[in-house]
Coordinates of C-alpha atoms in Angstrom, one line a residue:
Chain A
M10 CA 64.1 12.1 -56.9
T11 CA 62.7 15.6 -57.0
E12 CA 59.4 14.0 -58.0
R13 CA 59.4 11.8 -54.9
R14 CA 60.4 14.7 -52.6
H15 CA 57.6 16.7 -54.1
T16 CA 55.1 13.9 -53.3
F17 CA 56.5 13.8 -49.7
W18 CA 55.8 17.4 -49.0
R19 CA 52.4 17.2 -50.6
D20 CA 51.6 14.3 -48.3
I21 CA 52.8 16.3 -45.3
V22 CA 50.3 18.9 -46.2
K23 CA 47.6 16.4 -47.0
Y24 CA 48.0 14.6 -43.7
R25 CA 48.8 17.7 -41.6
T26 CA 45.9 17.3 -39.2
L27 CA 46.5 13.6 -38.6
L28 CA 50.3 14.3 -38.1
F29 CA 49.4 17.1 -35.7
M30 CA 47.1 14.8 -33.8
I31 CA 49.7 12.0 -33.5
S32 CA 52.6 14.4 -32.7
P33 CA 52.2 14.7 -28.9
A34 CA 52.5 10.9 -28.4
V35 CA 55.3 10.7 -31.0
L36 CA 57.3 13.4 -29.2
L37 CA 56.8 11.9 -25.7
I38 CA 58.0 8.5 -27.0
L39 CA 60.9 10.2 -28.7
L40 CA 61.9 12.0 -25.5
F41 CA 61.4 9.2 -23.0
S42 CA 62.1 6.1 -25.1
Y43 CA 64.3 6.9 -28.1
V44 CA 66.5 9.7 -26.6
P45 CA 67.6 7.4 -23.6
M46 CA 68.7 4.8 -26.2
A47 CA 71.6 7.2 -27.0
G48 CA 72.5 7.1 -23.4
I49 CA 73.6 3.5 -23.8
V50 CA 77.1 4.9 -24.3
I51 CA 77.2 5.3 -20.5
A52 CA 77.8 1.6 -20.3
F53 CA 81.1 2.1 -22.1
K54 CA 82.2 5.1 -20.0
Q55 CA 83.7 5.9 -16.6
F56 CA 80.7 8.1 -15.7
D57 CA 81.3 11.2 -13.6
Y58 CA 78.8 14.0 -13.0
K59 CA 81.1 16.8 -14.2
G60 CA 81.6 15.2 -17.6
G61 CA 78.0 14.0 -17.9
I62 CA 77.0 11.4 -20.4
F63 CA 79.1 12.7 -23.3
G64 CA 82.0 14.3 -21.5
S65 CA 83.0 11.3 -19.4
P66 CA 86.0 9.2 -20.5
W67 CA 85.6 6.0 -22.5
I68 CA 86.7 2.8 -20.9
G69 CA 85.5 0.2 -23.5
F70 CA 84.1 -3.0 -22.1
D71 CA 85.4 -2.6 -18.6
N72 CA 82.0 -2.2 -17.0
F73 CA 80.8 -5.4 -18.7
K74 CA 83.9 -7.2 -17.7
F75 CA 83.4 -6.4 -14.0
F76 CA 79.8 -7.3 -14.2
F77 CA 80.5 -10.7 -15.7
Q78 CA 83.7 -11.5 -13.7
S79 CA 82.0 -10.7 -10.3
G80 CA 79.6 -13.6 -10.9
D81 CA 76.6 -11.2 -10.4
A82 CA 75.6 -11.5 -14.1
W83 CA 75.1 -15.2 -13.9
R84 CA 73.3 -15.0 -10.5
V85 CA 70.8 -12.3 -11.4
T86 CA 70.2 -13.7 -14.9
R87 CA 69.5 -17.2 -13.6
N88 CA 67.2 -15.8 -10.9
T89 CA 65.3 -13.6 -13.3
A90 CA 64.7 -16.4 -15.8
L91 CA 63.9 -19.1 -13.2
Y92 CA 61.3 -16.9 -11.4
N93 CA 59.7 -15.9 -14.7
I94 CA 59.5 -19.6 -15.8
G95 CA 57.9 -20.5 -12.5
F96 CA 55.4 -17.6 -12.6
M97 CA 54.5 -18.5 -16.2
V98 CA 54.0 -22.2 -15.7
L99 CA 52.2 -22.2 -12.3
G100 CA 50.2 -19.1 -13.2
N101 CA 48.8 -20.4 -16.5
V102 CA 48.0 -23.8 -15.1
L103 CA 46.0 -22.4 -12.2
Q104 CA 44.3 -19.7 -14.4
I105 CA 43.2 -22.3 -16.9
A106 CA 41.9 -24.7 -14.2
S107 CA 40.0 -22.0 -12.4
A108 CA 38.5 -20.6 -15.6
I109 CA 37.3 -24.1 -16.6
L110 CA 35.8 -24.7 -13.2
L111 CA 34.2 -21.3 -13.2
F112 CA 32.6 -22.0 -16.5
E113 CA 31.4 -25.5 -15.6
V114 CA 30.2 -25.0 -12.0
G115 CA 27.5 -23.0 -10.3
G116 CA 25.0 -20.4 -11.2
K117 CA 25.4 -16.8 -12.4
W118 CA 25.8 -15.2 -8.9
F119 CA 28.3 -17.8 -7.7
R120 CA 30.4 -17.3 -10.8
K121 CA 30.3 -13.5 -10.4
L122 CA 31.2 -13.7 -6.7
M123 CA 34.1 -16.1 -7.3
Q124 CA 35.4 -14.0 -10.2
S125 CA 35.2 -10.8 -8.0
A126 CA 37.2 -12.6 -5.2
L127 CA 39.9 -13.9 -7.5
F128 CA 40.3 -10.6 -9.4
L129 CA 40.7 -8.5 -6.3
P130 CA 44.4 -8.9 -5.6
Y131 CA 45.1 -7.5 -9.1
F132 CA 43.9 -4.0 -8.0
I133 CA 46.3 -3.3 -5.2
S134 CA 49.8 -2.0 -5.5
W135 CA 52.9 -4.1 -4.7
V136 CA 53.5 -1.8 -1.7
V137 CA 50.2 -3.1 -0.2
V138 CA 51.3 -6.7 -1.1
G139 CA 54.5 -5.9 0.7
S140 CA 52.5 -4.9 3.7
I141 CA 50.5 -8.1 3.6
A142 CA 53.8 -10.1 3.4
Y143 CA 55.1 -8.2 6.5
N144 CA 51.9 -9.0 8.3
F145 CA 52.4 -12.7 7.6
F146 CA 56.1 -13.1 7.9
S147 CA 57.4 -10.6 10.5
Y148 CA 59.5 -12.4 13.1
D149 CA 58.0 -10.6 16.2
V150 CA 54.4 -10.0 15.2
G151 CA 53.7 -11.9 12.0
T152 CA 50.5 -13.9 11.7
I153 CA 52.4 -17.1 10.9
N154 CA 54.6 -16.8 14.0
S155 CA 51.5 -16.0 16.1
V156 CA 49.9 -19.3 15.0
L157 CA 53.2 -21.2 15.5
T158 CA 53.7 -19.9 19.0
S159 CA 50.1 -20.4 20.0
F160 CA 50.7 -24.1 19.3
G161 CA 53.8 -24.0 21.4
M162 CA 56.2 -24.2 18.4
E163 CA 59.3 -22.2 17.6
R164 CA 59.2 -19.0 15.7
I165 CA 60.7 -19.1 12.2
D166 CA 62.9 -16.3 10.9
I167 CA 61.4 -16.0 7.4
Y168 CA 63.1 -12.6 6.5
N169 CA 66.5 -14.1 7.2
T170 CA 66.1 -17.5 5.5
P171 CA 66.6 -17.3 1.7
S172 CA 65.4 -20.8 1.0
Y173 CA 61.7 -19.9 1.7
W174 CA 61.6 -17.0 -0.7
P175 CA 61.3 -18.7 -4.1
Y176 CA 58.1 -20.3 -2.8
I177 CA 56.9 -17.1 -1.2
L178 CA 57.4 -15.0 -4.3
L179 CA 55.9 -17.7 -6.5
F180 CA 52.9 -17.7 -4.2
F181 CA 52.3 -14.0 -4.2
H182 CA 52.9 -13.5 -8.0
T183 CA 50.4 -16.3 -8.7
W184 CA 48.0 -14.9 -6.1
K185 CA 48.1 -11.4 -7.6
F186 CA 47.5 -12.4 -11.3
L187 CA 45.2 -15.4 -10.8
G188 CA 42.0 -13.4 -11.4
Y189 CA 43.5 -11.5 -14.3
G190 CA 44.3 -14.7 -16.2
T191 CA 41.1 -16.4 -15.2
V192 CA 39.1 -13.6 -16.7
M193 CA 41.1 -13.8 -19.9
Y194 CA 40.8 -17.6 -20.2
L195 CA 37.1 -17.5 -19.3
A196 CA 36.5 -15.1 -22.2
A197 CA 38.2 -17.6 -24.5
I198 CA 36.1 -20.4 -23.1
T199 CA 32.9 -18.4 -23.6
A200 CA 33.8 -17.9 -27.2
I201 CA 34.0 -21.6 -27.9
D202 CA 31.2 -22.7 -30.3
T203 CA 28.6 -24.5 -28.2
E204 CA 28.0 -27.0 -31.1
M205 CA 31.3 -28.6 -30.3
Y206 CA 30.1 -29.4 -26.8
E207 CA 26.8 -30.8 -28.1
A208 CA 28.7 -33.0 -30.6
A209 CA 30.9 -34.3 -27.8
E210 CA 27.9 -35.0 -25.7
I211 CA 26.2 -37.0 -28.5
D212 CA 29.4 -39.0 -29.0
G213 CA 29.0 -40.0 -25.3
A214 CA 31.8 -38.0 -23.8
N215 CA 31.6 -37.5 -20.1
V216 CA 32.2 -34.0 -18.6
F217 CA 35.9 -34.7 -18.0
Q218 CA 36.5 -36.0 -21.5
R219 CA 34.6 -33.0 -22.9
I220 CA 36.9 -30.6 -20.9
M221 CA 40.1 -32.4 -22.0
K222 CA 39.1 -32.9 -25.7
V223 CA 37.1 -29.7 -26.4
T224 CA 37.8 -27.0 -23.9
V225 CA 41.5 -27.4 -23.4
P226 CA 42.5 -27.6 -27.1
N227 CA 40.3 -24.6 -27.8
L228 CA 42.3 -22.6 -25.3
A229 CA 45.6 -23.3 -27.1
P230 CA 45.6 -20.0 -29.1
T231 CA 45.2 -17.8 -26.1
F232 CA 47.7 -19.9 -24.2
I233 CA 50.3 -19.7 -26.9
I234 CA 50.0 -15.9 -27.2
L235 CA 50.4 -15.5 -23.5
M236 CA 53.3 -17.9 -23.5
L237 CA 55.0 -16.0 -26.3
L238 CA 54.6 -12.7 -24.4
A239 CA 56.0 -14.3 -21.3
V240 CA 58.9 -16.0 -23.0
G241 CA 59.8 -12.7 -24.7
N242 CA 59.8 -11.0 -21.3
I243 CA 61.7 -13.7 -19.5
F244 CA 64.7 -11.5 -18.7
R245 CA 62.5 -8.7 -17.3
G246 CA 62.0 -9.0 -13.6
D247 CA 59.0 -7.6 -11.9
F248 CA 60.8 -4.9 -10.0
G249 CA 57.8 -3.8 -8.0
M250 CA 57.3 -7.2 -6.6
F251 CA 60.9 -8.0 -5.7
Y252 CA 61.5 -4.6 -4.3
N253 CA 58.5 -4.5 -2.0
M254 CA 58.8 -8.0 -0.8
V255 CA 62.5 -8.2 -0.2
G256 CA 63.6 -4.5 -0.2
S257 CA 67.2 -3.9 0.7
N258 CA 67.4 -7.1 2.9
G259 CA 70.8 -8.3 1.8
M260 CA 70.3 -11.6 3.6
L261 CA 67.9 -12.7 0.8
F262 CA 69.8 -11.5 -2.3
S263 CA 71.3 -14.9 -3.1
A264 CA 67.8 -16.2 -3.7
T265 CA 65.9 -13.1 -4.7
D266 CA 68.1 -10.7 -6.7
V267 CA 67.0 -10.2 -10.3
I268 CA 68.5 -8.0 -13.0
D269 CA 66.1 -5.2 -12.3
T270 CA 66.8 -4.9 -8.6
F271 CA 70.5 -5.3 -9.2
V272 CA 70.5 -2.4 -11.8
F273 CA 68.4 -0.3 -9.4
R274 CA 70.7 -0.8 -6.4
L275 CA 73.8 0.0 -8.4
L276 CA 72.2 3.2 -9.6
M277 CA 70.5 4.5 -6.4
D278 CA 72.6 3.0 -3.6
T279 CA 76.1 2.8 -4.9
N280 CA 75.8 5.4 -7.7
D281 CA 77.8 3.1 -10.0
F282 CA 76.3 4.5 -13.2
G283 CA 78.6 2.7 -15.6
M284 CA 78.1 -0.8 -14.3
S285 CA 74.4 -0.2 -13.7
S286 CA 74.0 0.9 -17.2
A287 CA 76.1 -2.0 -18.5
A288 CA 73.8 -4.5 -16.7
G289 CA 70.8 -2.6 -18.1
V290 CA 72.1 -2.8 -21.7
Y291 CA 72.9 -6.5 -21.2
Q292 CA 69.3 -7.0 -20.2
S293 CA 67.9 -5.0 -23.1
V294 CA 70.0 -6.8 -25.7
L295 CA 69.3 -10.2 -24.2
G296 CA 65.5 -9.5 -24.1
F297 CA 65.6 -8.2 -27.7
V298 CA 67.4 -11.2 -29.0
T299 CA 65.0 -13.5 -27.1
I300 CA 61.9 -11.9 -28.5
L301 CA 63.2 -11.9 -32.1
T302 CA 64.3 -15.5 -31.8
V303 CA 60.9 -16.7 -30.3
N304 CA 59.0 -14.7 -32.9
Y305 CA 61.1 -16.1 -35.7
A306 CA 60.6 -19.7 -34.5
V307 CA 56.8 -19.1 -34.2
R308 CA 56.6 -17.5 -37.6
K309 CA 58.2 -20.6 -39.2
Y310 CA 55.8 -22.9 -37.4
D311 CA 52.6 -20.9 -37.8
K312 CA 52.6 -17.5 -39.4
D313 CA 49.3 -16.3 -37.9
R314 CA 50.5 -16.9 -34.3
A315 CA 53.5 -14.7 -34.6
L316 CA 53.6 -11.4 -32.7
F317 CA 54.9 -9.4 -35.6
Chain B
M20 CA 21.1 -43.3 -24.5
S21 CA 21.0 -46.2 -22.0
E22 CA 20.0 -45.6 -18.4
V23 CA 23.4 -46.8 -17.3
A24 CA 25.2 -44.2 -19.4
M25 CA 22.8 -41.5 -18.1
K26 CA 23.6 -42.4 -14.5
R27 CA 27.3 -42.5 -15.1
K28 CA 27.1 -39.1 -16.7
Q29 CA 25.2 -37.6 -13.8
K30 CA 27.9 -39.1 -11.5
D31 CA 30.6 -37.4 -13.5
K32 CA 28.8 -34.1 -13.3
L33 CA 28.4 -34.4 -9.6
L34 CA 32.1 -35.2 -9.2
L35 CA 33.0 -32.1 -11.2
D36 CA 30.6 -30.0 -9.2
I37 CA 32.3 -31.1 -5.9
I38 CA 35.8 -30.5 -7.3
G39 CA 34.7 -27.2 -8.7
Y40 CA 33.1 -25.8 -5.6
V41 CA 35.9 -27.0 -3.3
V42 CA 38.7 -25.7 -5.5
L43 CA 37.0 -22.3 -6.3
I44 CA 36.0 -21.5 -2.8
A45 CA 39.4 -22.4 -1.5
L46 CA 41.1 -20.1 -4.1
A47 CA 38.6 -17.3 -3.4
L48 CA 39.4 -17.6 0.3
I49 CA 43.1 -17.5 -0.4
C50 CA 42.5 -14.3 -2.3
I51 CA 40.3 -12.6 0.3
V52 CA 41.7 -13.7 3.7
P53 CA 44.9 -11.5 3.5
F54 CA 42.6 -8.5 3.2
V55 CA 40.6 -9.6 6.2
I56 CA 43.8 -10.1 8.3
I57 CA 45.0 -6.6 7.3
L58 CA 41.7 -5.1 8.3
S59 CA 41.5 -6.9 11.6
S60 CA 45.1 -6.1 12.4
S61 CA 44.3 -2.4 11.9
F62 CA 41.6 -2.7 14.5
S63 CA 43.8 -4.5 17.0
D64 CA 45.3 -3.0 20.2
E65 CA 49.0 -2.2 19.8
E66 CA 50.0 -3.9 23.0
A67 CA 48.1 -7.0 22.1
I68 CA 49.9 -7.2 18.8
R69 CA 53.2 -6.8 20.5
M70 CA 52.2 -9.6 22.9
N71 CA 50.4 -12.0 20.5
G72 CA 51.3 -10.9 17.0
Y73 CA 48.8 -10.2 14.2
T74 CA 45.8 -12.5 14.3
L75 CA 42.8 -13.2 12.1
I76 CA 40.4 -11.8 14.7
P77 CA 41.6 -9.0 17.0
S78 CA 42.4 -10.3 20.4
I79 CA 41.7 -6.8 21.8
F80 CA 39.6 -4.5 19.6
S81 CA 40.9 -1.0 19.3
T82 CA 40.4 2.0 17.0
D83 CA 43.6 3.7 18.2
A84 CA 45.4 3.4 14.9
Y85 CA 42.6 5.1 12.9
R86 CA 42.1 7.7 15.7
M87 CA 45.8 8.6 15.3
I88 CA 45.4 8.9 11.6
F89 CA 42.4 11.2 11.9
K90 CA 44.0 13.2 14.7
Y91 CA 47.2 14.0 12.7
P92 CA 45.8 13.8 9.2
D93 CA 48.1 16.5 7.6
D94 CA 50.7 14.2 5.9
I95 CA 48.1 11.7 4.8
L96 CA 45.8 14.3 3.3
Q97 CA 48.8 15.8 1.6
S98 CA 49.7 12.5 0.0
Y99 CA 46.1 11.9 -0.9
A100 CA 46.1 15.3 -2.6
V101 CA 49.2 14.4 -4.6
T102 CA 47.8 11.0 -5.6
I103 CA 44.5 12.5 -6.7
T104 CA 46.1 15.2 -8.7
V105 CA 48.5 12.9 -10.4
T106 CA 45.7 10.4 -11.1
A107 CA 43.3 13.0 -12.4
I108 CA 45.7 14.8 -14.7
G109 CA 47.6 11.7 -15.8
T110 CA 44.4 9.8 -16.7
A111 CA 42.6 12.7 -18.4
V112 CA 45.5 13.8 -20.5
G113 CA 46.9 10.3 -21.0
L114 CA 43.5 9.0 -22.1
F115 CA 43.0 11.8 -24.6
L116 CA 46.4 11.3 -26.2
T117 CA 46.0 7.5 -26.2
A118 CA 42.7 7.7 -28.0
M119 CA 43.8 10.4 -30.4
T120 CA 47.0 8.4 -31.3
A121 CA 45.1 5.2 -31.6
Y122 CA 42.5 6.8 -33.9
V123 CA 45.2 8.1 -36.3
L124 CA 46.8 4.6 -36.4
C125 CA 43.4 3.2 -37.3
R126 CA 42.9 5.5 -40.3
K127 CA 43.4 3.3 -43.3
D128 CA 43.9 6.3 -45.6
F129 CA 46.8 7.5 -43.5
K130 CA 49.8 6.7 -45.6
W131 CA 52.4 6.3 -42.8
R132 CA 50.2 4.6 -40.2
N133 CA 52.3 1.3 -40.3
H134 CA 55.5 3.3 -39.9
F135 CA 54.2 5.1 -36.9
A136 CA 52.8 1.9 -35.5
F137 CA 56.2 0.3 -35.7
Y138 CA 57.8 3.4 -34.2
F139 CA 55.6 2.9 -31.1
F140 CA 55.8 -0.9 -31.1
F141 CA 59.6 -1.0 -31.2
T142 CA 59.9 0.7 -27.8
T143 CA 58.2 -2.4 -26.2
L144 CA 61.0 -4.6 -27.7
F145 CA 64.1 -2.5 -26.8
S146 CA 65.0 0.2 -24.4
G147 CA 68.0 2.1 -23.2
G148 CA 67.6 0.8 -19.7
L149 CA 67.0 2.6 -16.4
V150 CA 70.2 4.7 -16.1
P151 CA 69.9 6.9 -19.2
W152 CA 66.2 7.4 -18.6
Y153 CA 66.8 8.4 -15.0
L154 CA 69.7 10.7 -15.9
L155 CA 67.5 12.3 -18.6
I156 CA 64.7 13.1 -16.2
V157 CA 66.9 14.2 -13.3
N158 CA 69.9 15.8 -14.9
Y159 CA 68.7 17.1 -18.2
L160 CA 65.0 17.8 -17.7
D161 CA 65.6 18.8 -14.0
M162 CA 62.3 17.2 -12.9
K163 CA 63.5 15.8 -9.6
N164 CA 60.9 16.7 -6.9
T165 CA 58.3 18.0 -9.2
L166 CA 54.8 16.8 -9.9
A167 CA 55.7 16.6 -13.5
A168 CA 58.1 13.7 -12.8
L169 CA 55.1 11.7 -11.5
I170 CA 53.0 12.5 -14.6
I171 CA 54.8 13.2 -17.8
P172 CA 57.2 10.3 -18.2
S173 CA 54.3 7.8 -17.9
L174 CA 51.7 9.9 -19.8
V175 CA 51.5 7.6 -22.9
N176 CA 51.8 3.9 -22.6
V177 CA 52.3 2.0 -25.9
F178 CA 50.5 -1.0 -24.6
Y179 CA 47.3 1.0 -24.1
I180 CA 47.6 2.6 -27.5
M181 CA 47.6 -0.8 -29.0
V182 CA 44.6 -1.9 -26.8
M183 CA 42.7 1.3 -27.8
R184 CA 43.5 0.7 -31.4
A185 CA 42.0 -2.8 -31.2
F186 CA 38.8 -1.2 -29.8
L187 CA 38.7 1.6 -32.4
A188 CA 39.2 -0.9 -35.2
G189 CA 35.6 -2.0 -34.5
I190 CA 34.2 1.4 -35.5
P191 CA 33.3 1.3 -39.3
D192 CA 35.6 3.3 -41.5
A193 CA 32.5 4.6 -43.3
I194 CA 31.8 6.9 -40.4
S195 CA 35.1 8.8 -40.9
E196 CA 34.8 8.7 -44.6
S197 CA 31.3 10.1 -44.9
A198 CA 32.1 12.8 -42.4
K199 CA 35.1 13.7 -44.5
I200 CA 32.9 14.0 -47.6
D201 CA 30.6 16.3 -45.6
G202 CA 33.7 18.5 -45.1
A203 CA 34.5 17.8 -41.5
G204 CA 38.2 18.0 -40.5
D205 CA 40.1 15.0 -39.0
F206 CA 40.3 16.5 -35.5
R207 CA 36.6 17.4 -35.5
I208 CA 35.7 13.9 -36.7
F209 CA 37.7 12.5 -33.8
M210 CA 36.2 14.8 -31.2
S211 CA 32.5 14.8 -32.2
L212 CA 32.1 11.4 -33.8
I213 CA 34.7 8.9 -32.7
L214 CA 35.0 9.8 -29.0
P215 CA 31.3 9.6 -28.3
L216 CA 31.2 6.2 -30.1
S217 CA 34.0 4.8 -28.1
K218 CA 32.8 5.5 -24.5
P219 CA 33.1 1.9 -23.3
A220 CA 36.6 1.7 -24.6
L221 CA 37.5 5.0 -23.0
A222 CA 36.0 3.9 -19.7
T223 CA 38.1 0.7 -19.8
V224 CA 41.4 2.2 -20.9
G225 CA 40.8 5.2 -18.6
L226 CA 40.3 2.9 -15.6
F227 CA 43.4 0.9 -16.4
L228 CA 45.4 4.2 -16.6
A229 CA 43.8 5.5 -13.4
L230 CA 44.6 2.3 -11.5
G231 CA 48.2 2.5 -12.7
H232 CA 48.6 6.1 -11.5
W233 CA 46.8 5.4 -8.2
N234 CA 49.1 2.5 -7.5
D235 CA 52.3 4.1 -8.7
W236 CA 55.0 4.4 -6.2
Y237 CA 58.0 3.7 -8.5
S238 CA 58.2 7.2 -10.0
A239 CA 58.2 8.6 -6.4
L240 CA 60.9 6.1 -5.4
L241 CA 63.1 7.4 -8.1
F242 CA 62.2 11.1 -8.3
I243 CA 60.7 12.3 -5.1
S244 CA 62.4 13.1 -1.8
D245 CA 60.3 16.1 -0.8
D246 CA 57.7 15.1 1.9
K247 CA 55.2 17.4 0.4
L248 CA 55.1 15.5 -2.9
M249 CA 54.8 12.0 -1.6
P250 CA 52.0 10.0 -3.3
L251 CA 49.9 7.8 -1.1
Q252 CA 51.5 4.4 -2.0
Y253 CA 55.0 5.8 -1.5
Y254 CA 53.9 7.3 1.8
L255 CA 52.8 3.8 2.8
Y256 CA 56.1 2.4 1.6
Q257 CA 58.0 4.8 3.7
M258 CA 55.9 4.0 6.8
L259 CA 56.4 0.3 6.4
G260 CA 60.2 0.9 6.2
N261 CA 60.6 3.7 8.8
L262 CA 57.8 3.5 11.3
D263 CA 59.4 5.7 14.0
G264 CA 60.4 8.4 11.6
M265 CA 56.9 8.6 10.1
R266 CA 55.3 8.6 13.5
K267 CA 57.5 11.4 14.6
A268 CA 56.7 13.3 11.5
M269 CA 53.0 12.7 12.0
L270 CA 53.0 13.8 15.6
G271 CA 55.2 16.8 14.8
T272 CA 57.7 15.9 17.5
G273 CA 61.4 15.3 17.1
G274 CA 61.7 13.4 20.4
V275 CA 61.0 9.9 21.6
V276 CA 57.7 8.3 20.7
D277 CA 55.8 6.5 23.5
V278 CA 55.8 2.7 23.2
N279 CA 52.0 2.6 23.5
I280 CA 51.3 4.8 20.6
P281 CA 50.0 2.9 17.5
G282 CA 52.7 1.3 15.5
E283 CA 52.2 -2.2 14.1
N284 CA 48.5 -1.5 13.9
L285 CA 49.2 1.9 12.4
K286 CA 51.0 0.2 9.5
M287 CA 48.0 -1.9 8.8
A288 CA 45.6 1.0 9.2
M289 CA 47.7 3.0 6.7
T290 CA 47.5 0.0 4.3
V291 CA 43.7 0.1 4.5
V292 CA 43.7 3.9 4.0
A293 CA 46.0 3.5 0.9
C294 CA 43.9 0.9 -0.9
G295 CA 40.5 1.8 0.6
P296 CA 39.2 3.9 -2.2
I297 CA 40.1 1.2 -4.7
L298 CA 38.3 -1.4 -2.7
F299 CA 35.2 0.8 -2.4
A300 CA 35.1 1.4 -6.1
Y301 CA 35.9 -2.2 -6.9
P302 CA 32.3 -3.5 -7.3
F303 CA 31.5 -0.7 -9.7
I304 CA 34.7 -0.7 -11.8
Q305 CA 35.4 -4.4 -12.0
K306 CA 33.2 -5.0 -15.1
Y307 CA 35.2 -2.5 -17.2
F308 CA 38.4 -4.3 -16.5
V309 CA 36.7 -7.6 -17.4
Q310 CA 35.5 -6.0 -20.6
G311 CA 39.0 -4.8 -21.4
L312 CA 40.6 -8.2 -20.9
T313 CA 37.8 -9.9 -22.8
I314 CA 38.4 -7.8 -25.9
G315 CA 42.1 -8.5 -25.5
A316 CA 41.5 -12.2 -25.4
V317 CA 39.2 -12.4 -28.3
K318 CA 41.1 -10.1 -30.5
G319 CA 44.4 -11.7 -29.5

């Protein structure tokens, strides 16, 4: 024991510079990621400002009970998961398709031009996207309603009609990340050994067969990794998107409320720290279990593909 | 190969070309047109917008919205200053810490490197949630309405540490080892050998960090209520939600705002002003982002 402790201190001295170099990041992560984990206790308390995190009285699982009994838990969990599944499926299909077409079609400048156009939406904030959405959908001045009225048709009240919103959100999410994914898949396509194409050509494959039999299967590793990450994050809503597109428009919450917006509203609008924290803990635990499960399953199937 | 097969092949190629050009140009237009509409709306006459709504081409051309912005620039310049400060400090310090941390995690002779890597990685799997994080920053660190709240909590991002580590793993270990034998300290090796060798990686990760800070409005939503500390994106957010209030603040009047003063077009002009610098820089910075993603895709 003393021997081991001795080695430990000797190592500290030996690695003192490296430890010193890594310490700012270690301390920042400690403060802003690990310390808040202790604050999970708020979920089990009746939080009041006077008592603070540790002085407030315990109330056991009451916050969770309210969260689940109100039906909110099911609604926001379902919305979060369904939106993420939609984003994942539509996003990847379009990204793969546009990457393959970019690779197959046109000269260098055409490829560059298209890639620049597709990648552009990635660079703006969700606030700007919110402004674009307002420009399109506003009841009084929106572009869509300008077009409709110019054809003598009735205006549509998009901001008060929940049923449009799943499609709108699906559109804008796909729109914003199309270029990002295309660039990633294009890199994977470029890395494919050209000999495989030549072999397919000699075997008499036409371009479509070559794409389906050579390109697509070779994208599988990239696709699987992106899927794993997406499935692991299936209970994390994209707060920036939902908040800037929908805001505090209660008319739309049935179709658009996700766990993250729900947690935020409880915290900032109603100041219900206990229940907000309970919903947050529920999300964290759910996400953690999901990631571990997915990773465990992948490990069993193919060790190299696992995340950790 | 027979002539028939040749012909069939050329036909397939032609079909693919047609599909490709049509689909790609359509997708590219869908990506670009919203920006054109925003731009043209910002150059439209306010009354014309109120009559006809936003249109792809301005029905009456007007620069009123921009003139108002340039006439009363104080608030906007203030928010530009906040955003530039946050972006500059956050990117410079963040990039330095990210690279230094990544380098230590790359050093194969560092006994605890896997322990530390797990220490960082675990935070991407599990977190305490929004509430404790918010209370820590507001109640315990007392950072509400400070520039620090916009910079410090997001200074290091574990995801970028991992990306940087993938980059640095490409630098041969022999460089650090031989410098060590020559008697150089770890910090000096990092500063004078590793940093110059990783300029492309620094440019890529630095631009990702800078873009994140430039587009950040979330920290301000949580921590800033003081008008003097509003970053650009949050200022735009406020204007979209509370046009009258922002116009009054801009004009410096507490009273009623004239109906003909820019409003709907002002929102769009403000949107252009908020993302303008990014769009100007876009042609020059795009390749670094592509480079970053490419490394990510190949390395997995």
